[in-house]
PDB file of C-alpha atoms in Angstrom:
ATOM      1  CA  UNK A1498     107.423  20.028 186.950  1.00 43.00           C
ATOM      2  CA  UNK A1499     109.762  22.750 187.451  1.00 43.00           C
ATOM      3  CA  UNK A1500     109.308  24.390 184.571  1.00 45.00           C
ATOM      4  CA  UNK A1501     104.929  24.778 185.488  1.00 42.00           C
ATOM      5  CA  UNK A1502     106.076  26.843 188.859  1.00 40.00           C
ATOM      6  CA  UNK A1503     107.687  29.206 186.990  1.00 44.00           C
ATOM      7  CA  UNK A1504     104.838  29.890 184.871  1.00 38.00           C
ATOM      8  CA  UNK A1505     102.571  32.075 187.766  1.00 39.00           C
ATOM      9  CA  UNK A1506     105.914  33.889 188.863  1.00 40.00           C
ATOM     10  CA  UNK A1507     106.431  35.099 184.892  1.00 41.00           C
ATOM     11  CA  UNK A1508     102.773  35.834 184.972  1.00 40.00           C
ATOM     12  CA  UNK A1509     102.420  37.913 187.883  1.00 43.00           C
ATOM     13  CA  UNK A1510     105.504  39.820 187.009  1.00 40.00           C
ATOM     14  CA  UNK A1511     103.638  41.332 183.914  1.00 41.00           C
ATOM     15  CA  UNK A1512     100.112  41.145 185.320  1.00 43.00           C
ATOM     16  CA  UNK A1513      96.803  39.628 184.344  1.00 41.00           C
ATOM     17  CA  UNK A1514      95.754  41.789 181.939  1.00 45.00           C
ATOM     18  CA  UNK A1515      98.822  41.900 179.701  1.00 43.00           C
ATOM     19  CA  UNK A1516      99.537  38.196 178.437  1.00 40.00           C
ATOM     20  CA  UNK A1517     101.699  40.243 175.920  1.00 42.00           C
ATOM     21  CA  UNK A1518     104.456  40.991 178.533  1.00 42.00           C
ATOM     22  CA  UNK A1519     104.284  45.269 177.512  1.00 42.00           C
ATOM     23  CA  UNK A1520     102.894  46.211 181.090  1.00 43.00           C
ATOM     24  CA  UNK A1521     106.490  44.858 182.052  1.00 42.00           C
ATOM     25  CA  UNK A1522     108.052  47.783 179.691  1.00 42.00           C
ATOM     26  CA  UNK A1523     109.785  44.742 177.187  1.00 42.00           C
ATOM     27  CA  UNK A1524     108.248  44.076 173.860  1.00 40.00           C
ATOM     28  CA  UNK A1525     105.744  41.119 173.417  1.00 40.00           C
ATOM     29  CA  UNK A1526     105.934  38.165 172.395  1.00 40.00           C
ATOM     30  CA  UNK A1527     107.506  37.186 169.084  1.00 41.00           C
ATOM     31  CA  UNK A1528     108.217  40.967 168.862  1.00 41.00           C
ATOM     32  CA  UNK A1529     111.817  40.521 168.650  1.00 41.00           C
ATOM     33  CA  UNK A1530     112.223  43.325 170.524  1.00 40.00           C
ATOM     34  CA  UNK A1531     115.589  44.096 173.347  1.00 38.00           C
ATOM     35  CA  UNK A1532     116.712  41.932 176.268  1.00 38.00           C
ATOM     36  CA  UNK A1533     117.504  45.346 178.010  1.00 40.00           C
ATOM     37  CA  UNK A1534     113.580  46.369 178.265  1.00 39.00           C
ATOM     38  CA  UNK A1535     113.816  42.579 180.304  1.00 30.00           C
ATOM     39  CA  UNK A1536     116.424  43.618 182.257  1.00 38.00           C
ATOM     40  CA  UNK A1537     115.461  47.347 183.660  1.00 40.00           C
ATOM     41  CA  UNK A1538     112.233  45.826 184.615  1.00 41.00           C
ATOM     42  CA  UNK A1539     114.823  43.505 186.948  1.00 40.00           C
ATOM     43  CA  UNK A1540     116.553  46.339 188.318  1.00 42.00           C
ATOM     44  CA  UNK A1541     114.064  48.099 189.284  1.00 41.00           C
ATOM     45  CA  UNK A1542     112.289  45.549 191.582  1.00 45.00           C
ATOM     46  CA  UNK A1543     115.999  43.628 192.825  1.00 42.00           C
ATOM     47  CA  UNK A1544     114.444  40.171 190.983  1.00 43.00           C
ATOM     48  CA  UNK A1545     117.430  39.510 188.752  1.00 41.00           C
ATOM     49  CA  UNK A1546     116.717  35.186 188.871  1.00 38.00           C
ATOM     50  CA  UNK A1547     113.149  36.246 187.408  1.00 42.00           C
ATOM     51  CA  UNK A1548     114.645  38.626 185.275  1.00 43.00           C
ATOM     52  CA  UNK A1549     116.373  35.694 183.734  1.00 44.00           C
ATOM     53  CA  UNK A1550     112.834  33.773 183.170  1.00 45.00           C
ATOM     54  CA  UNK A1551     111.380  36.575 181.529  1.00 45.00           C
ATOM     55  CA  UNK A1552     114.475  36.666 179.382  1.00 44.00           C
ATOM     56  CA  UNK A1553     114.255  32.728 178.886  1.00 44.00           C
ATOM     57  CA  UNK A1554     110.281  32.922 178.277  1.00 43.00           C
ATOM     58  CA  UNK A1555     110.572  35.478 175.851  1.00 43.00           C
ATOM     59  CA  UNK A1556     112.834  34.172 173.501  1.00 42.00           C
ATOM     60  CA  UNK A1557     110.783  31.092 173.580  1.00 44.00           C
ATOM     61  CA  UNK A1558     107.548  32.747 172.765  1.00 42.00           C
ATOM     62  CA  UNK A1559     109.633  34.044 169.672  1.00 43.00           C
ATOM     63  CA  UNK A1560     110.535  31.060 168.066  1.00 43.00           C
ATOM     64  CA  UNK A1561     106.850  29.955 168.155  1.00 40.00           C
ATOM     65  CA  UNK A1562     104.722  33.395 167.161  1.00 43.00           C
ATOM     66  CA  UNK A1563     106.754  35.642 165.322  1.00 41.00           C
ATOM     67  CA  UNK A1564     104.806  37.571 163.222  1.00 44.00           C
ATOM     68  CA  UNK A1565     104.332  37.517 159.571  1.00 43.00           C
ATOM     69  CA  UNK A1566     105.543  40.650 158.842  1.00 46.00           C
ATOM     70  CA  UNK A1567     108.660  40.255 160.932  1.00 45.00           C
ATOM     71  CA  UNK A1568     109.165  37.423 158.593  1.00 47.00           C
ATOM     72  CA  UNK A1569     108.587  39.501 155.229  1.00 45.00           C
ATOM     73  CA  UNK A1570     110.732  42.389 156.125  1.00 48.00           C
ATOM     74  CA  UNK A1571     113.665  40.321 157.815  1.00 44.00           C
ATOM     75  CA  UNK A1572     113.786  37.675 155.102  1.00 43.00           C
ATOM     76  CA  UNK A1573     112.985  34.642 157.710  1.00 40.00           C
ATOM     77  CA  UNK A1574     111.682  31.793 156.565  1.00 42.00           C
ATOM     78  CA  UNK A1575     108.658  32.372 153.508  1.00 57.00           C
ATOM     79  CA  UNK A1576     105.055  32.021 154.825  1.00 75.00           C
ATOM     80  CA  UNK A1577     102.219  31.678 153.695  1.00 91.00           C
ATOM     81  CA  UNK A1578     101.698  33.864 150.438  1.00 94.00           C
ATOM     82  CA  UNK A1579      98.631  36.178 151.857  1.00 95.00           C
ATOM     83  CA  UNK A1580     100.413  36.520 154.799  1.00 95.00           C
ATOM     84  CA  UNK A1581     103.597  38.015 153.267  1.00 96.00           C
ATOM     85  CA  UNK A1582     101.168  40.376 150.587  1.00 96.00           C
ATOM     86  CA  UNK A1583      99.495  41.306 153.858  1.00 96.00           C
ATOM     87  CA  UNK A1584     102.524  42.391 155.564  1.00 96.00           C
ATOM     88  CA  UNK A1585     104.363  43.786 152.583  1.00 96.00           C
ATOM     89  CA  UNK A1586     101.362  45.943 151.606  1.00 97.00           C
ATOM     90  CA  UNK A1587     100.879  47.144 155.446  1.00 96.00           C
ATOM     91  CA  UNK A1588     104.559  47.998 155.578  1.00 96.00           C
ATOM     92  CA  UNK A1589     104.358  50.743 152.719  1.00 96.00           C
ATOM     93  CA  UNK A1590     101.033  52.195 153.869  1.00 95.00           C
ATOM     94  CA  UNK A1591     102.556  52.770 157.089  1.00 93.00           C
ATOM     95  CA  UNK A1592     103.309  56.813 156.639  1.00 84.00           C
ATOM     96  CA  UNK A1593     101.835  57.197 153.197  1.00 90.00           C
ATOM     97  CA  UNK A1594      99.297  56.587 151.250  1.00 93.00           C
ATOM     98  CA  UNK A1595      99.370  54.640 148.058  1.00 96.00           C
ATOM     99  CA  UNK A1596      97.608  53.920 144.850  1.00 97.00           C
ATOM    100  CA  UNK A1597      96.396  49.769 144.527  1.00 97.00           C
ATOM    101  CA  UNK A1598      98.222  50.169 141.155  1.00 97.00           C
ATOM    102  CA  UNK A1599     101.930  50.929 143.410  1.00 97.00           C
ATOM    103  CA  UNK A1600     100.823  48.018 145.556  1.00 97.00           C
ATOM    104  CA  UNK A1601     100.602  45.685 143.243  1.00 97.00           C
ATOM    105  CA  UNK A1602     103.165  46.886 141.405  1.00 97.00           C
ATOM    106  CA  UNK A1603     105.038  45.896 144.870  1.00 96.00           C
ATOM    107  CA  UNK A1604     103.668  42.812 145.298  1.00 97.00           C
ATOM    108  CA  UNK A1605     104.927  41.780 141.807  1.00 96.00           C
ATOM    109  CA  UNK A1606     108.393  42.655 142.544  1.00 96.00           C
ATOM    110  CA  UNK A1607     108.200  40.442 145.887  1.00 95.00           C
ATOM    111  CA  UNK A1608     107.560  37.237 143.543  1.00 94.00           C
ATOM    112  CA  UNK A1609     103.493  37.341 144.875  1.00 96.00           C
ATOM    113  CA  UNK A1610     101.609  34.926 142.793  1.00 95.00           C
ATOM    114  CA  UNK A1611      98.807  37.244 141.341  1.00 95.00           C
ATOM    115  CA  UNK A1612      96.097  35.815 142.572  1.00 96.00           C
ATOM    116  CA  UNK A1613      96.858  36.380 146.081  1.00 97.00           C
ATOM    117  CA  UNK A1614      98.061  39.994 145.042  1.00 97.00           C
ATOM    118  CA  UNK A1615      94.254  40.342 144.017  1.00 97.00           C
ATOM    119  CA  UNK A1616      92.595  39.086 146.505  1.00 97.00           C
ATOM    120  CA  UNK A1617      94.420  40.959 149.284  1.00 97.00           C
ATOM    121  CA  UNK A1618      94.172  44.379 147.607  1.00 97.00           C
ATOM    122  CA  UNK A1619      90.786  43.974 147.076  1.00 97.00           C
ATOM    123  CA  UNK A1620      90.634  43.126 150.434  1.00 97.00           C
ATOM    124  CA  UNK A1621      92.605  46.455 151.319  1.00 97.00           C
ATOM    125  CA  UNK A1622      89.915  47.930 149.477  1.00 96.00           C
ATOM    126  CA  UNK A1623      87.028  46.783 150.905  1.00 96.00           C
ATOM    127  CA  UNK A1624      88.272  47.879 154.338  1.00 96.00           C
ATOM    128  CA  UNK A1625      89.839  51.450 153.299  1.00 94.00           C
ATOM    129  CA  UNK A1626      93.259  50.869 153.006  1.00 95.00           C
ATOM    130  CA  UNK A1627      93.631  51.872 149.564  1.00 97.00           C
ATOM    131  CA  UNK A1628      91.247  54.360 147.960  1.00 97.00           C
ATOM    132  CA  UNK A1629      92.448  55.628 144.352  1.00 97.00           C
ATOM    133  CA  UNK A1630      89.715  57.967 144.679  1.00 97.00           C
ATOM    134  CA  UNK A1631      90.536  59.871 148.410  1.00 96.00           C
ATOM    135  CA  UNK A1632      94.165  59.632 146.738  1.00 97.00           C
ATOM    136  CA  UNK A1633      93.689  61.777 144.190  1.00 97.00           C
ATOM    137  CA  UNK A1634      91.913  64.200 145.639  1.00 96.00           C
ATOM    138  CA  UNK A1635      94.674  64.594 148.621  1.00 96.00           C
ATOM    139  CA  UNK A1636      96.965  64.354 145.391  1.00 97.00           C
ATOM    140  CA  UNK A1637      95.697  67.182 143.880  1.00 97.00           C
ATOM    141  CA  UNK A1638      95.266  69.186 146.708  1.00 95.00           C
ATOM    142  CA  UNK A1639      98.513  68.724 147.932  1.00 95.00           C
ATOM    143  CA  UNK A1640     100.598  69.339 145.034  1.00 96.00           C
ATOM    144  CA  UNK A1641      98.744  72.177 143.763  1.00 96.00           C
ATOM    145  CA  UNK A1642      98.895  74.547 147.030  1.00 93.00           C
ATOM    146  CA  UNK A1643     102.343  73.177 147.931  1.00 94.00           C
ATOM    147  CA  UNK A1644     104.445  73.190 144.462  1.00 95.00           C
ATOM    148  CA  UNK A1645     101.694  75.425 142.316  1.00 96.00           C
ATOM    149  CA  UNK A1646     101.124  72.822 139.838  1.00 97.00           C
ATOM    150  CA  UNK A1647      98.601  73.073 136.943  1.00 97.00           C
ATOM    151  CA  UNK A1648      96.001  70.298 136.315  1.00 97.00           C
ATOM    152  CA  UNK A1649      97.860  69.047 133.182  1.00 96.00           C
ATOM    153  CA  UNK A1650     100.743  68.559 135.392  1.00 97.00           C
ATOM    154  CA  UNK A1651      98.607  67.094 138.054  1.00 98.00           C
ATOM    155  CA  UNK A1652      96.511  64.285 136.100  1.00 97.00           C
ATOM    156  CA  UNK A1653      99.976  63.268 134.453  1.00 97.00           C
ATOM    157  CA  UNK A1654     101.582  62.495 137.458  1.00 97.00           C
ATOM    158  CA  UNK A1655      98.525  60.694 138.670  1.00 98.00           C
ATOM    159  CA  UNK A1656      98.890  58.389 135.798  1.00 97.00           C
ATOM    160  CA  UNK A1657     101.858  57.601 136.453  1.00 96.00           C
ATOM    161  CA  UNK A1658     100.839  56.629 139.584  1.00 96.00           C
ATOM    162  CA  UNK A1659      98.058  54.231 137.862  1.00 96.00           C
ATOM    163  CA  UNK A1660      94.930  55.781 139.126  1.00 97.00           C
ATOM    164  CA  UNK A1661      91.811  55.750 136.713  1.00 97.00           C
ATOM    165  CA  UNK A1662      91.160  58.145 134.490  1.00 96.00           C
ATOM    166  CA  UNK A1663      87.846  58.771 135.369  1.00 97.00           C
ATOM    167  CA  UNK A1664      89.016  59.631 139.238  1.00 97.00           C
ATOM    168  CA  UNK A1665      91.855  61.902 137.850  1.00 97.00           C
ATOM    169  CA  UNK A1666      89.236  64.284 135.847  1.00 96.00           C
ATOM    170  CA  UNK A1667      87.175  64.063 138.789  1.00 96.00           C
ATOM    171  CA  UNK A1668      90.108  64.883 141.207  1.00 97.00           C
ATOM    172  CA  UNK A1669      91.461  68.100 138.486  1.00 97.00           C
ATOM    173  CA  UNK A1670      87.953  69.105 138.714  1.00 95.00           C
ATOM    174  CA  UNK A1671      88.771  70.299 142.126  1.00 91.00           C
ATOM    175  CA  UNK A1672      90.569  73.619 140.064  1.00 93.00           C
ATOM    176  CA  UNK A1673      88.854  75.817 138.203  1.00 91.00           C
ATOM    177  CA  UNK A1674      90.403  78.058 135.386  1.00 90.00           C
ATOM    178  CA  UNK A1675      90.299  81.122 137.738  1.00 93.00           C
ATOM    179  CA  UNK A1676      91.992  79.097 140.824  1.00 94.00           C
ATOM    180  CA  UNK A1677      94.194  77.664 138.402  1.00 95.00           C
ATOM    181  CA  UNK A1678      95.517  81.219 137.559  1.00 95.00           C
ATOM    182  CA  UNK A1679      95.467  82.814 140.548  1.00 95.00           C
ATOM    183  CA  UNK A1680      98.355  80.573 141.435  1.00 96.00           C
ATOM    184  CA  UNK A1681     100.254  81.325 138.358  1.00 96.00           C
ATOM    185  CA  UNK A1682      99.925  84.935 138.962  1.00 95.00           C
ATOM    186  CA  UNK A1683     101.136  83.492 142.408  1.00 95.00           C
ATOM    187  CA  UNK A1684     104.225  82.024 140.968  1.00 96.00           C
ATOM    188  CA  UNK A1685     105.016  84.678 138.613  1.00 95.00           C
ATOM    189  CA  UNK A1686     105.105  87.548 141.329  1.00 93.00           C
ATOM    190  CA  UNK A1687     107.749  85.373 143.242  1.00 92.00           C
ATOM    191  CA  UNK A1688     109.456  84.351 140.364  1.00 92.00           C
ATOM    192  CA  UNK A1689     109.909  88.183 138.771  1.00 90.00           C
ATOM    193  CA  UNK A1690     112.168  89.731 141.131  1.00 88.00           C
ATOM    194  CA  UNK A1691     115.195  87.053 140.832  1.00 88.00           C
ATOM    195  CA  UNK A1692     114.587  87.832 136.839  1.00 88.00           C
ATOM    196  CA  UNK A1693     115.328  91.816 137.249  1.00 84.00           C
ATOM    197  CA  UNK A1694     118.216  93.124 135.174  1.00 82.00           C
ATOM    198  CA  UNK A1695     117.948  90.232 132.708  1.00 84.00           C
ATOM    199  CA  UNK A1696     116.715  91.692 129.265  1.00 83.00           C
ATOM    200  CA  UNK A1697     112.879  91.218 127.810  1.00 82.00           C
ATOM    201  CA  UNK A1698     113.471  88.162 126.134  1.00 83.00           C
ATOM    202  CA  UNK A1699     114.969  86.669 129.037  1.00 87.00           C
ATOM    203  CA  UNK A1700     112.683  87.194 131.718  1.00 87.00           C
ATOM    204  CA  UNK A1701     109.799  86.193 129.400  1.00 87.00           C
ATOM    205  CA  UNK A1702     111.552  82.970 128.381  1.00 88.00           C
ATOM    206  CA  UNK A1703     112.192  81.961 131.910  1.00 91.00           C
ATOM    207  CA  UNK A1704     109.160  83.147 133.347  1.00 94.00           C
ATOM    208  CA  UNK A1705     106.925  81.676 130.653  1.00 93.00           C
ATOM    209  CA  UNK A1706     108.797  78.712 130.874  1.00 94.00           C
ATOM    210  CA  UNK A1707     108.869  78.018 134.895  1.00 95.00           C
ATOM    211  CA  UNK A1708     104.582  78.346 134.011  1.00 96.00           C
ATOM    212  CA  UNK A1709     104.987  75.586 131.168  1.00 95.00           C
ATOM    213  CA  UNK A1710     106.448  73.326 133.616  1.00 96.00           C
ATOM    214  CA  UNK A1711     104.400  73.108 136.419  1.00 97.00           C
ATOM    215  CA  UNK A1712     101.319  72.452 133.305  1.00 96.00           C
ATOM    216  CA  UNK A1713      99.674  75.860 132.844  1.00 96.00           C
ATOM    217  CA  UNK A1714      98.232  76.240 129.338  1.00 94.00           C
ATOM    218  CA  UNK A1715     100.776  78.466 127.290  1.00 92.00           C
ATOM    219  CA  UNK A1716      97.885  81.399 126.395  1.00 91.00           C
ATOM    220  CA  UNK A1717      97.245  82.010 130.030  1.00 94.00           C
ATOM    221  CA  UNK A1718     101.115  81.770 130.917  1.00 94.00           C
ATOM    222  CA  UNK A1719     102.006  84.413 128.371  1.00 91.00           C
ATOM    223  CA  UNK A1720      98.893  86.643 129.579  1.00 92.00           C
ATOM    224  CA  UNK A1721      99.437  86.243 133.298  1.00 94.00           C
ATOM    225  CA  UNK A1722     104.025  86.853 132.470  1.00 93.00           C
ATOM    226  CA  UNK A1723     102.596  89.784 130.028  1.00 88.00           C
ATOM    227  CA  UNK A1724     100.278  91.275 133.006  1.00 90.00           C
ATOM    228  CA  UNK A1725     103.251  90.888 135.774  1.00 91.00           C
ATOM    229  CA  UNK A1726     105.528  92.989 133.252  1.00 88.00           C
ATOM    230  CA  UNK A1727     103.270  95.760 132.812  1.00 86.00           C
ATOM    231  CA  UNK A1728     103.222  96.175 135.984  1.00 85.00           C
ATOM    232  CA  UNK A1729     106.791  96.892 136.222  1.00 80.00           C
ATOM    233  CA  UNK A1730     106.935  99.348 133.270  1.00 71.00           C
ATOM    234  CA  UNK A1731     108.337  96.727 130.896  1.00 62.00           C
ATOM    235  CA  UNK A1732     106.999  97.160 127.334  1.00 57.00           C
ATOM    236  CA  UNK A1733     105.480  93.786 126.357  1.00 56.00           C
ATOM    237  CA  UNK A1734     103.206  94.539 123.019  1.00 57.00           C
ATOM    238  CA  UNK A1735     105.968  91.898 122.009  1.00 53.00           C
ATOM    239  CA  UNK A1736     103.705  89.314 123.934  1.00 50.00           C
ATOM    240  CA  UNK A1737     100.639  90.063 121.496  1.00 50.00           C
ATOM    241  CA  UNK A1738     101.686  87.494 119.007  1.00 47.00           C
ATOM    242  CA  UNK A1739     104.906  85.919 120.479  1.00 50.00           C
ATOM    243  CA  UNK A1740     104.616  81.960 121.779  1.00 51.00           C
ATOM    244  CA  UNK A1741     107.518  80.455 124.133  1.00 49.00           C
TER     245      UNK A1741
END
């Protein structure tokens, strides 16, 4: 009998509307979170006895309805297997998007039987969690403006990252040729001044080479180095005939 009057005092101290406890300023239930979000609460209003409820209530509510992905992350006791994929697959798109193939790949690792690893990414699919396709094309965008990389460079990291073929040539597709070497010419111009006082050779080697990198086709590396020499006076009919 006791322990039903305390239930309307623990009530009314976070309000109607928030069974949860947050209107209080202390996590929820099962959250896990601080005693000290308890305690201000207590300060602030003199109740320090119902204080002590709240802290007493709240540690009950955890042992009953902590949450599954509490579980997964803090290596509690194993749930049920969706429930874990669920939480583990939630957890890394939290920040970041990520490829179903990276998921899975995820899921594998965490000892997921593979049928449940199917049916929740599918799941995750169906809802808009993962999309291969919007991946890509935030892929490509991404890593072209930001690190000047060429589409060859671009669809092989997107393998890597086990999106489908057919939505990587649809993603590159996003370049054209003239785009594409715009932002070598780009790269080159920023690149040329740290190669001054090196010799011909040099500055075509590592200028040529920086282009190969990032994926730009070697003809229109040498033609867009060649062009950026030119411009400085260099003599480069050595570039006619010369690969790198």
């Amino acid at each position: 009998m006791t322990r039903r009057t305390d239930w309307p005092e623990h009530a009314d101290s976070t309000g109607p509307d928030d069974p949860a406890g947050r209107g209080g300023g202390g996590a929820g239930p099962g959250g896990g979170g601080p005693s000290g979000g308890f305690g201000e609460g207590s300060r602030r209003d003199g109740r320090s006895v119902g204080g002590g409820r709240r802290r007493r209530g709240g540690s009950g509510h955890q042992d009953s309805g902590s949450p599954a992905s509490s579980r997964a992350e803090n290596g509690g006791p194993p749930g049920d297997p969706a429930e874990q994929a669920r939480a583990i697959c939630l957890r890394l798109l939290t920040g970041t998007p990520r490829t179903r193939k990276q998921l899975a790949d995820a899921l594998r690792k965490r000892e997921i039987p593979d049928d449940v690893a199917e049916e929740v990414l599918s799941r995750f699919e169906e809802v808009g969690l993962i999309n291969d396709s919007a991946f890509a094309d935030a892929w490509v965008e991404s890593r072209h403006h930001g690190r000047g990389l060429a589409r060859r460079a671009l669809a092989q990291e997107l393998r890597t990252k086990g999106v489908d073929s057919t939505l990587i040539e649809e993603a590159v597709a996003q370049l054209d040729s003239e785009q594409e070497e715009a932002t070598a010419r780009e790269l080159v111009a920023r690149k040329l001044r740290t190669t001054r006082g090196l010799d011909r050779d040099k500055r075509l080697r590592r200028l040529a080479g920086m282009l190969a990198r990032k994926g730009y086709p070697e003809g229109m590396a040498l033609r867009v180095v060649r062009q950026a020499l030119e411009e400085e006076g260099d003599d480069t009919e050595f570039l006619e005939d010369e690969g790198f």
